[in-house]
Coordinates of N, CA and C in Angstrom, one line a residue:
M15 N 31.4 -29.4 -3.4 CA 30.7 -28.5 -4.2 C 31.2 -28.2 -5.5
N16 N 32.4 -28.1 -5.6 CA 32.9 -27.9 -7.1 C 32.7 -29.3 -7.9
N17 N 32.8 -30.5 -7.2 CA 32.7 -31.6 -8.1 C 31.2 -31.5 -8.6
S18 N 30.3 -31.0 -7.5 CA 28.9 -31.2 -8.1 C 28.5 -30.1 -9.2
V19 N 29.2 -29.0 -9.1 CA 29.2 -28.0 -10.3 C 29.6 -28.5 -11.5
T20 N 30.8 -29.3 -11.4 CA 31.4 -29.9 -12.6 C 30.6 -30.8 -13.2
N21 N 30.1 -31.7 -12.4 CA 29.2 -32.8 -12.9 C 27.9 -32.3 -13.5
T22 N 27.5 -31.2 -12.9 CA 26.1 -30.5 -13.7 C 26.6 -30.0 -14.8
A23 N 27.7 -29.2 -15.0 CA 28.2 -28.7 -16.3 C 28.3 -29.7 -17.3
R24 N 28.9 -30.9 -16.9 CA 29.1 -32.1 -17.8 C 27.9 -32.6 -18.3
L25 N 27.0 -32.6 -17.5 CA 25.6 -33.2 -18.0 C 24.9 -32.1 -19.0
L26 N 25.0 -31.0 -18.5 CA 24.3 -29.9 -19.5 C 25.0 -30.0 -20.9
W27 N 26.5 -30.0 -20.8 CA 27.0 -30.0 -22.2 C 26.6 -31.4 -22.9
A28 N 26.5 -32.4 -22.1 CA 26.2 -33.7 -23.0 C 24.8 -33.6 -23.3
G29 N 24.0 -33.2 -22.8 CA 22.5 -33.0 -23.1 C 22.4 -31.9 -24.5
L30 N 23.3 -30.8 -24.2 CA 23.3 -29.9 -25.3 C 23.9 -30.5 -26.7
R31 N 25.0 -31.3 -26.6 CA 25.5 -32.0 -27.7 C 24.5 -32.9 -28.3
A32 N 23.8 -33.6 -27.3 CA 22.8 -34.6 -27.9 C 21.7 -33.9 -28.8
L33 N 21.4 -32.7 -28.0 CA 20.3 -31.9 -28.8 C 20.7 -31.2 -30.1
L34 N 22.2 -30.9 -30.3 CA 22.5 -30.3 -31.4 C 22.7 -31.4 -32.5
V35 N 23.1 -32.7 -32.2 CA 23.2 -33.8 -32.9 C 22.1 -34.3 -33.6
L36 N 20.9 -34.5 -32.6 CA 19.7 -34.9 -33.2 C 19.0 -33.9 -33.8
T37 N 19.1 -32.6 -33.6 CA 18.7 -31.6 -34.6 C 19.2 -31.5 -35.9
L38 N 20.5 -31.8 -35.9 CA 21.2 -31.6 -37.2 C 20.7 -33.0 -38.1
V39 N 20.5 -34.1 -37.5 CA 20.2 -35.4 -38.0 C 18.8 -35.4 -38.5
T40 N 17.9 -35.2 -37.5 CA 16.6 -35.2 -37.8 C 16.0 -33.9 -38.5
G41 N 16.5 -32.8 -38.1 CA 15.9 -31.6 -38.6 C 16.6 -31.0 -39.9
V42 N 17.7 -31.5 -40.3 CA 18.5 -31.0 -41.5 C 18.7 -32.1 -42.4
I43 N 19.6 -33.0 -42.0 CA 20.3 -34.2 -42.9 C 19.0 -34.9 -43.5
Y44 N 18.0 -35.5 -42.4 CA 17.1 -36.5 -42.8 C 16.2 -35.6 -43.8
P45 N 15.6 -34.4 -43.6 CA 14.7 -33.9 -44.4 C 15.2 -33.5 -45.8
L46 N 16.7 -33.0 -45.8 CA 17.2 -32.9 -47.1 C 17.5 -34.0 -47.9
T47 N 17.7 -35.2 -47.3 CA 17.9 -36.5 -48.0 C 16.7 -37.1 -48.6
V48 N 15.6 -37.1 -47.6 CA 14.2 -37.4 -48.3 C 13.7 -36.5 -49.3
T49 N 13.9 -35.2 -49.2 CA 13.4 -34.1 -50.2 C 14.4 -34.4 -51.4
G50 N 15.5 -34.6 -51.3 CA 16.3 -35.0 -52.4 C 16.0 -36.3 -53.2
I51 N 15.9 -37.2 -52.5 CA 15.4 -38.5 -53.1 C 14.1 -38.4 -53.8
A52 N 13.2 -37.6 -53.1 CA 11.9 -37.5 -53.8 C 11.8 -36.6 -55.0
Q53 N 12.8 -35.6 -55.2 CA 12.9 -34.8 -56.2 C 13.5 -35.6 -57.3
G54 N 14.3 -36.2 -56.9 CA 15.2 -37.0 -58.0 C 14.6 -38.2 -58.5
L55 N 13.7 -39.1 -57.8 CA 12.9 -40.0 -58.3 C 11.5 -40.0 -58.6
F56 N 10.8 -39.2 -57.8 CA 9.4 -38.9 -57.9 C 9.1 -37.4 -57.9
N57 N 9.7 -36.6 -58.9 CA 9.7 -35.2 -59.0 C 8.1 -34.7 -59.2
D58 N 7.4 -35.5 -60.1 CA 6.0 -35.2 -60.2 C 5.2 -35.2 -59.1
K59 N 5.4 -36.3 -58.4 CA 4.4 -36.5 -57.2 C 5.0 -35.7 -55.9
A60 N 6.3 -35.4 -56.0 CA 6.8 -34.7 -54.9 C 6.4 -33.3 -55.0
N61 N 6.1 -32.9 -56.1 CA 5.6 -31.4 -56.4 C 4.0 -31.4 -56.6
G62 N 3.3 -32.2 -56.0 CA 1.8 -32.1 -56.1 C 1.2 -32.8 -57.3
S63 N 1.8 -33.5 -58.3 CA 1.3 -34.0 -59.4 C 0.7 -32.8 -60.3
E64 N 1.4 -31.8 -60.4 CA 0.8 -30.6 -61.1 C 0.6 -30.7 -62.4
I65 N -0.5 -30.1 -62.9 CA -0.7 -30.2 -64.3 C -0.6 -28.7 -65.0
K66 N 0.3 -28.4 -66.0 CA 0.5 -27.3 -66.6 C -0.2 -26.9 -67.9
A67 N -0.6 -25.8 -68.2 CA -1.1 -25.4 -69.5 C -0.7 -24.0 -69.7
D68 N -0.1 -23.8 -71.0 CA 0.5 -22.6 -71.4 C 1.5 -22.1 -70.5
G69 N 2.3 -23.2 -70.1 CA 3.6 -22.9 -69.3 C 3.2 -22.5 -67.8
K70 N 2.0 -22.7 -67.3 CA 1.5 -22.4 -66.0 C 0.8 -23.5 -65.2
G71 N 1.0 -23.6 -64.0 CA 0.3 -24.5 -63.2 C -1.1 -24.2 -63.1
V72 N -1.9 -25.2 -63.6 CA -3.4 -24.8 -63.4 C -4.1 -25.9 -62.5
G73 N -3.4 -26.7 -61.9 CA -4.1 -27.6 -61.1 C -3.3 -29.0 -60.9
S74 N -4.0 -29.8 -60.0 CA -3.3 -31.2 -59.8 C -4.0 -32.2 -60.4
S75 N -3.5 -33.2 -60.9 CA -4.1 -34.5 -61.5 C -4.8 -35.3 -60.5
L76 N -4.7 -34.9 -59.2 CA -5.2 -35.7 -58.0 C -6.4 -34.9 -57.4
I77 N -6.7 -33.8 -57.9 CA -7.9 -33.0 -57.2 C -8.7 -32.6 -58.4
G78 N -10.1 -33.0 -58.2 CA -11.0 -32.2 -59.2 C -11.1 -30.7 -59.1
Q79 N -11.7 -30.2 -60.1 CA -11.9 -28.9 -60.2 C -13.6 -28.5 -60.8
S80 N -14.0 -27.3 -60.5 CA -15.3 -26.9 -60.9 C -15.4 -26.4 -62.4
Y81 N -16.0 -26.4 -63.0 CA -16.3 -25.8 -64.6 C -17.6 -25.2 -64.6
N82 N -17.9 -24.1 -63.8 CA -19.0 -23.4 -63.7 C -19.1 -21.9 -64.3
L83 N -20.3 -21.5 -64.7 CA -20.4 -20.1 -65.0 C -20.3 -19.2 -63.8
P84 N -20.0 -17.9 -64.0 CA -20.0 -17.0 -62.8 C -21.6 -16.8 -62.4
L85 N -21.5 -16.9 -60.9 CA -22.8 -16.5 -60.4 C -23.5 -15.4 -61.0
K86 N -24.7 -15.5 -61.2 CA -25.7 -14.4 -61.7 C -26.4 -13.9 -60.5
K87 N -26.9 -12.7 -60.6 CA -27.5 -12.0 -59.4 C -28.7 -12.6 -58.9
G88 N -28.6 -13.1 -57.5 CA -29.7 -13.9 -56.9 C -29.5 -15.4 -56.9
Q89 N -28.4 -15.6 -57.6 CA -28.1 -17.0 -57.7 C -27.1 -17.6 -56.3
T90 N -27.5 -18.6 -55.7 CA -26.6 -19.3 -54.6 C -25.8 -20.4 -55.2
T91 N -26.2 -21.0 -56.3 CA -25.5 -22.1 -56.9 C -25.1 -22.0 -58.2
P92 N -23.8 -21.8 -58.6 CA -23.6 -21.8 -60.0 C -24.0 -22.6 -61.0
E93 N -24.4 -22.2 -62.1 CA -24.7 -23.4 -63.4 C -23.3 -23.8 -64.0
P94 N -23.4 -24.9 -64.4 CA -22.2 -25.7 -65.0 C -22.0 -24.9 -66.5
D95 N -20.7 -24.7 -66.6 CA -20.4 -24.3 -68.0 C -20.4 -25.4 -69.1
L96 N -21.4 -25.4 -69.9 CA -21.6 -26.7 -70.7 C -20.6 -26.9 -71.8
K97 N -19.6 -25.9 -71.9 CA -18.7 -26.2 -73.0 C -17.7 -27.0 -72.6
W98 N -17.6 -27.4 -71.2 CA -16.5 -28.0 -70.6 C -17.1 -29.5 -70.3
F99 N -16.2 -30.4 -70.2 CA -16.5 -31.7 -69.7 C -16.6 -31.5 -68.2
Q100 N -17.7 -32.2 -67.5 CA -18.0 -31.8 -66.2 C -17.5 -33.3 -65.5
G101 N -17.1 -32.8 -64.2 CA -16.5 -34.1 -63.3 C -17.9 -34.6 -62.4
R102 N -17.4 -35.2 -61.5 CA -18.5 -35.8 -60.5 C -19.0 -34.7 -59.8
P103 N -20.2 -35.0 -59.1 CA -21.0 -34.1 -58.3 C -19.9 -34.0 -57.2
Q104 N -20.0 -32.7 -56.7 CA -18.9 -32.3 -55.6 C -19.5 -32.3 -54.2
N105 N -20.1 -33.4 -53.8 CA -20.6 -33.3 -52.4 C -19.8 -34.0 -51.4
G106 N -18.6 -33.3 -51.4 CA -17.7 -33.8 -50.1 C -18.2 -33.1 -49.0
L107 N -17.5 -33.3 -47.8 CA -18.0 -32.6 -46.6 C -17.5 -31.2 -46.6
G108 N -18.3 -30.4 -45.9 CA -18.0 -28.9 -45.7 C -18.2 -28.8 -44.2
T109 N -18.2 -27.5 -43.8 CA -18.5 -27.2 -42.5 C -20.0 -27.0 -42.2
N110 N -20.3 -28.1 -41.4 CA -21.8 -28.4 -41.2 C -22.7 -28.1 -42.4
S111 N -22.2 -28.5 -43.6 CA -22.9 -28.6 -44.8 C -22.1 -29.4 -45.8
V112 N -22.8 -29.2 -46.9 CA -22.3 -30.1 -48.1 C -21.3 -29.2 -48.9
N113 N -20.1 -29.6 -49.2 CA -19.1 -28.8 -49.9 C -19.4 -29.2 -51.5
T114 N -19.7 -28.1 -52.1 CA -20.0 -28.1 -53.4 C -19.2 -27.4 -54.5
Q115 N -17.9 -27.0 -53.8 CA -16.9 -26.2 -54.7 C -15.4 -27.0 -54.6
Y116 N -15.5 -28.1 -54.3 CA -14.1 -29.0 -54.2 C -13.2 -28.2 -53.4
K117 N -13.8 -27.6 -52.4 CA -13.0 -27.0 -51.4 C -12.0 -27.9 -50.4
L118 N -10.7 -27.4 -50.4 CA -9.6 -28.4 -50.0 C -9.5 -28.7 -48.4
F119 N -10.3 -27.5 -47.6 CA -10.1 -27.6 -46.2 C -10.4 -28.8 -45.6
L120 N -11.3 -29.7 -46.2 CA -11.9 -30.8 -45.7 C -12.3 -31.6 -46.9
S121 N -12.2 -32.9 -46.7 CA -12.6 -33.9 -47.7 C -13.2 -34.9 -47.1
G122 N -14.2 -35.7 -47.8 CA -14.8 -36.9 -47.3 C -16.1 -36.9 -48.0
A123 N -16.8 -38.2 -47.7 CA -17.9 -38.5 -48.3 C -19.1 -38.0 -47.5
T124 N -20.4 -38.0 -48.2 CA -21.5 -37.3 -47.5 C -22.0 -38.2 -46.3
N125 N -21.6 -39.4 -46.1 CA -22.0 -40.3 -45.1 C -23.5 -40.3 -44.9
R126 N -24.1 -40.3 -46.0 CA -25.4 -40.6 -46.0 C -25.8 -42.0 -46.4
S127 N -26.7 -42.6 -45.8 CA -27.1 -44.0 -46.1 C -28.0 -43.9 -47.5
A128 N -28.0 -45.2 -48.2 CA -28.6 -45.3 -49.4 C -30.0 -45.0 -49.5
D129 N -30.6 -45.0 -48.2 CA -32.2 -44.6 -48.2 C -32.5 -43.4 -47.6
N130 N -31.3 -42.3 -47.5 CA -31.5 -41.2 -47.0 C -32.3 -40.2 -48.0
K131 N -33.3 -39.6 -47.7 CA -33.9 -38.6 -48.5 C -33.2 -37.8 -49.2
D132 N -32.4 -36.9 -48.5 CA -31.6 -36.0 -49.1 C -30.6 -36.6 -50.2
L133 N -30.1 -37.8 -50.1 CA -29.2 -38.4 -50.9 C -30.0 -38.6 -52.2
I134 N -31.2 -39.3 -51.9 CA -32.0 -39.9 -53.1 C -32.3 -38.7 -53.9
A135 N -32.8 -37.4 -53.2 CA -33.0 -36.3 -54.0 C -31.9 -35.9 -54.8
W136 N -30.8 -35.8 -54.2 CA -29.4 -35.2 -55.0 C -29.3 -36.2 -56.3
V137 N -29.4 -37.4 -56.1 CA -29.2 -38.4 -57.2 C -30.1 -38.2 -58.3
K138 N -31.5 -38.1 -57.9 CA -32.5 -38.1 -58.8 C -32.2 -36.7 -59.6
A139 N -32.0 -35.4 -58.8 CA -31.7 -34.2 -59.6 C -30.5 -34.4 -60.4
A140 N -29.4 -34.8 -60.0 CA -28.3 -35.0 -60.9 C -28.3 -35.7 -62.1
K141 N -29.3 -36.9 -62.0 CA -29.6 -37.7 -63.1 C -30.3 -37.0 -64.3
A142 N -31.4 -36.3 -63.7 CA -32.2 -35.6 -64.5 C -31.4 -34.3 -65.5
A143 N -30.5 -33.7 -64.6 CA -29.7 -32.5 -65.1 C -28.7 -33.4 -66.0
V144 N -28.2 -34.4 -65.9 CA -27.3 -35.1 -66.9 C -27.9 -35.4 -68.0
I145 N -29.1 -35.8 -68.1 CA -30.0 -36.3 -69.3 C -30.3 -34.9 -69.9
K146 N -30.6 -33.9 -69.3 CA -31.1 -32.8 -69.8 C -30.0 -32.0 -70.5
D147 N -29.2 -32.0 -69.7 CA -27.9 -31.3 -70.5 C -27.1 -31.7 -71.6
N148 N -27.2 -33.0 -71.6 CA -26.5 -33.8 -72.7 C -27.2 -34.4 -73.8
S149 N -28.4 -34.2 -73.8 CA -29.5 -34.6 -74.9 C -29.5 -33.4 -75.8
V150 N -28.7 -33.4 -76.6 CA -28.7 -32.2 -77.8 C -28.4 -32.7 -79.3
G151 N -29.0 -31.8 -80.2 CA -28.7 -32.1 -81.4 C -29.1 -33.3 -82.0
G152 N -30.4 -33.8 -81.6 CA -30.8 -35.1 -81.9 C -30.4 -36.5 -81.4
Y153 N -29.3 -36.2 -80.3 CA -28.7 -37.0 -79.5 C -29.4 -37.0 -78.2
T154 N -30.0 -38.3 -77.6 CA -30.7 -38.4 -76.4 C -30.0 -39.3 -75.6
V155 N -29.8 -39.0 -74.4 CA -29.2 -39.6 -73.4 C -30.5 -40.4 -72.7
K156 N -30.2 -41.8 -72.6 CA -31.2 -42.7 -72.0 C -30.7 -42.5 -70.3
A157 N -31.9 -43.0 -69.6 CA -31.6 -42.9 -68.2 C -30.7 -44.1 -67.9
S158 N -30.9 -45.0 -68.7 CA -30.2 -46.2 -68.3 C -28.7 -46.2 -68.7
E159 N -28.3 -45.1 -69.4 CA -26.9 -44.8 -69.9 C -26.2 -44.0 -68.7
V160 N -26.8 -43.4 -67.9 CA -26.3 -42.5 -66.9 C -25.5 -43.3 -65.9
P161 N -24.2 -43.4 -66.0 CA -23.3 -44.1 -64.9 C -23.5 -43.5 -63.6
A162 N -23.1 -44.3 -62.6 CA -23.0 -44.2 -61.3 C -22.3 -42.8 -60.8
D163 N -21.2 -42.8 -61.5 CA -20.3 -41.5 -61.0 C -20.8 -40.1 -61.7
A164 N -21.7 -40.2 -62.5 CA -22.3 -38.9 -63.0 C -23.4 -38.4 -62.0
V165 N -23.8 -39.3 -61.0 CA -24.8 -38.6 -60.0 C -24.3 -38.9 -58.7
T166 N -23.2 -39.4 -58.4 CA -22.6 -39.5 -56.8 C -21.2 -39.0 -56.9
S167 N -21.0 -38.4 -55.7 CA -19.8 -37.9 -55.5 C -18.7 -39.1 -55.0
S168 N -17.5 -39.0 -55.0 CA -16.4 -40.0 -54.5 C -16.3 -40.0 -53.1
G169 N -15.6 -40.9 -52.5 CA -15.6 -40.9 -51.0 C -14.8 -39.8 -50.5
S170 N -13.8 -39.1 -51.4 CA -13.2 -37.9 -50.8 C -13.9 -36.6 -51.4
G171 N -14.9 -36.7 -52.4 CA -15.7 -35.5 -52.8 C -14.7 -34.6 -53.6
L172 N -13.4 -35.3 -53.9 CA -12.4 -34.3 -54.7 C -11.9 -35.2 -56.1
D173 N -12.7 -36.3 -56.4 CA -12.3 -37.1 -57.4 C -12.0 -36.3 -58.7
P174 N -10.8 -36.4 -59.1 CA -10.5 -35.7 -60.3 C -11.0 -36.5 -61.8
D175 N -11.3 -37.7 -61.4 CA -11.5 -38.5 -62.8 C -13.0 -38.8 -63.0
I176 N -13.4 -39.3 -64.2 CA -14.8 -39.8 -64.3 C -14.6 -40.9 -65.3
S177 N -15.6 -41.8 -65.4 CA -15.6 -43.1 -66.0 C -15.6 -42.7 -67.5
P178 N -15.2 -43.5 -68.4 CA -15.2 -43.3 -70.0 C -16.7 -43.1 -70.3
Q179 N -17.7 -43.9 -69.7 CA -19.1 -43.8 -69.8 C -19.6 -42.3 -69.8
Y180 N -19.2 -41.8 -68.7 CA -19.6 -40.5 -68.3 C -19.3 -39.5 -69.3
A181 N -17.9 -39.6 -69.6 CA -17.1 -38.7 -70.6 C -18.0 -38.9 -72.1
D182 N -18.2 -40.2 -72.4 CA -19.0 -40.4 -73.7 C -20.3 -39.7 -74.0
I183 N -21.2 -39.8 -72.9 CA -22.4 -39.3 -72.8 C -22.3 -37.6 -72.9
Q184 N -21.2 -37.0 -72.8 CA -20.9 -35.8 -72.8 C -20.5 -35.1 -73.9
V185 N -20.0 -36.0 -75.1 CA -19.4 -35.8 -76.3 C -20.3 -35.0 -77.0
H186 N -21.4 -35.2 -77.3 CA -22.4 -34.4 -78.3 C -22.5 -33.0 -77.9
R187 N -22.8 -32.8 -76.6 CA -22.9 -31.5 -76.1 C -21.6 -30.8 -76.0
V188 N -20.7 -31.4 -75.7 CA -19.3 -30.6 -75.8 C -18.9 -30.2 -77.2
A189 N -19.2 -31.3 -77.9 CA -19.0 -30.8 -79.6 C -19.9 -29.7 -80.1
L190 N -21.0 -29.6 -79.7 CA -22.0 -28.7 -80.1 C -21.5 -27.3 -79.5
Q191 N -21.4 -27.3 -78.3 CA -20.8 -26.1 -77.9 C -19.6 -25.5 -78.2
N192 N -18.7 -26.2 -78.7 CA -17.4 -25.9 -79.1 C -17.3 -25.5 -80.7
G193 N -18.2 -25.9 -81.3 CA -18.2 -26.1 -82.9 C -17.5 -27.1 -83.2
L194 N -17.3 -28.2 -83.0 CA -16.5 -29.4 -83.5 C -17.3 -30.6 -83.6
S195 N -16.9 -31.4 -84.4 CA -17.7 -32.7 -84.8 C -17.5 -33.6 -83.6
A196 N -18.5 -34.4 -83.4 CA -18.5 -35.6 -82.4 C -17.4 -36.3 -82.5
A197 N -17.0 -36.7 -83.7 CA -15.9 -37.6 -84.0 C -14.6 -37.0 -83.5
Q198 N -14.4 -35.6 -83.5 CA -13.2 -35.1 -83.1 C -13.2 -35.1 -81.5
V199 N -14.4 -34.9 -80.8 CA -14.6 -35.1 -79.3 C -14.4 -36.5 -78.8
E200 N -14.9 -37.4 -79.6 CA -14.6 -38.8 -79.3 C -13.4 -39.3 -79.2
K201 N -12.5 -39.0 -80.2 CA -11.2 -39.1 -80.3 C -10.4 -38.6 -79.3
L202 N -10.7 -37.3 -78.7 CA -10.0 -36.7 -77.7 C -10.3 -37.6 -76.4
V203 N -11.6 -38.0 -76.1 CA -11.9 -38.8 -74.9 C -11.1 -40.2 -75.0
K204 N -10.9 -40.8 -76.1 CA -10.4 -42.0 -76.3 C -8.8 -41.9 -76.0
N205 N -8.3 -40.7 -76.5 CA -6.9 -40.4 -76.2 C -6.7 -40.3 -74.8
H206 N -7.5 -39.9 -74.1 CA -7.3 -39.3 -72.5 C -7.9 -40.5 -71.6
T207 N -8.1 -41.6 -72.1 CA -8.8 -42.5 -71.3 C -7.6 -43.7 -70.7
E208 N -7.3 -43.6 -69.5 CA -6.5 -44.7 -68.9 C -7.0 -45.9 -68.6
G209 N -6.4 -46.8 -68.7 CA -6.9 -48.2 -68.3 C -6.6 -48.4 -66.8
R210 N -6.8 -49.7 -66.4 CA -6.6 -50.0 -65.0 C -5.0 -50.2 -64.7
T211 N -4.8 -49.5 -63.5 CA -3.4 -49.7 -62.9 C -2.7 -51.1 -63.1
L212 N -1.7 -51.3 -63.8 CA -0.9 -52.5 -64.0 C -1.9 -53.5 -64.6
G213 N -2.9 -53.2 -65.1 CA -3.8 -53.9 -65.9 C -4.9 -54.6 -65.2
F214 N -5.0 -54.4 -63.8 CA -6.0 -55.1 -63.1 C -6.6 -54.3 -61.9
M215 N -5.8 -53.1 -61.4 CA -6.3 -52.4 -60.3 C -7.2 -51.3 -60.6
G216 N -8.3 -51.2 -60.0 CA -8.9 -49.7 -60.3 C -9.9 -50.1 -61.6
E217 N -10.2 -48.9 -62.0 CA -11.1 -49.1 -63.3 C -10.7 -47.9 -64.3
P218 N -11.0 -48.1 -65.5 CA -10.8 -47.2 -66.7 C -11.1 -45.8 -66.2
R219 N -10.4 -44.7 -66.5 CA -10.9 -43.4 -66.0 C -10.3 -42.4 -67.1
V220 N -10.9 -41.1 -66.9 CA -10.7 -39.8 -67.7 C -10.4 -38.8 -66.8
N221 N -9.2 -38.2 -66.7 CA -8.9 -37.1 -65.9 C -9.5 -35.8 -66.6
V222 N -10.6 -35.2 -65.9 CA -11.2 -34.2 -66.4 C -10.5 -32.9 -66.7
L223 N -9.6 -32.5 -65.9 CA -8.7 -31.4 -66.1 C -7.9 -31.6 -67.3
E224 N -7.2 -32.8 -67.5 CA -6.4 -32.9 -68.6 C -7.3 -33.1 -70.1
L225 N -8.4 -33.6 -69.8 CA -9.3 -33.6 -71.1 C -9.8 -32.3 -71.3
N226 N -10.1 -31.4 -70.5 CA -10.5 -30.2 -70.9 C -9.3 -29.2 -71.4
I227 N -8.1 -29.5 -70.9 CA -7.1 -28.8 -71.6 C -6.8 -29.0 -72.9
A228 N -6.7 -30.4 -73.3 CA -6.8 -31.0 -74.6 C -7.9 -30.4 -75.4
L229 N -9.2 -30.3 -74.8 CA -10.4 -29.6 -75.8 C -9.9 -28.2 -76.0
K230 N -9.4 -27.4 -75.1 CA -9.1 -26.0 -75.3 C -8.0 -25.9 -76.5
E231 N -7.1 -26.7 -76.3 CA -6.2 -26.8 -77.5 C -6.7 -27.2 -78.8
L232 N -7.6 -28.2 -78.9 CA -8.2 -28.5 -80.2 C -9.1 -27.3 -80.6
V233 N -9.9 -26.7 -79.7 CA -10.6 -25.6 -80.1 C -9.9 -24.3 -80.8
A234 N -8.8 -24.3 -80.2 CA -7.8 -23.2 -80.7 C -7.2 -23.2 -81.8
K235 N -7.1 -24.9 -82.4 CA -6.6 -25.0 -83.5 C -7.7 -25.1 -84.7
S236 N -8.9 -25.2 -84.4 CA -9.9 -25.4 -85.2 C -10.4 -24.1 -85.8

């Protein structure tokens, strides 16, 4: 009887020691080590690729934002604030509907086929709006100049970047809205255009949040 109790106690103690050691290694030492390495070598990425303006975090370089006017009485969909560069259509997935606000609780594509009537209607409406909003001051946007990213959402619905082509057709409208010259805004776009990663991966792109922060700073100086 005594031997049985002793053996049971030994097994319990061995199990407890294993639990304590594994908890220390996997629950304390490993997380602290990984966190320390990440903070030391990849500080920006480890902290969400945060973008700051005026000393405050204003977003992430990995997630798009809306640049809309406040809803007016009776409106269900906000109008874009045309003094800012606009990002891609925000048609990621929502709860049984289309996510139009870059909501982060869920992301994904619309999963509609190219011949889907709803998708075709969205693309046509988006294209008409791009042409209308950006044809200003004697500058007219042609239908053939509207790039695909101006009228379609990304696979995640949260894309923070637009193509240089889409940024370029917004230049005259942004310049007019902010009292700047087109040349000033064109230079801004050029300075914030990133090339392909390592020279061959992906496509040239412009981060909309970073561009709009630079635009705000330029307006403040003018």
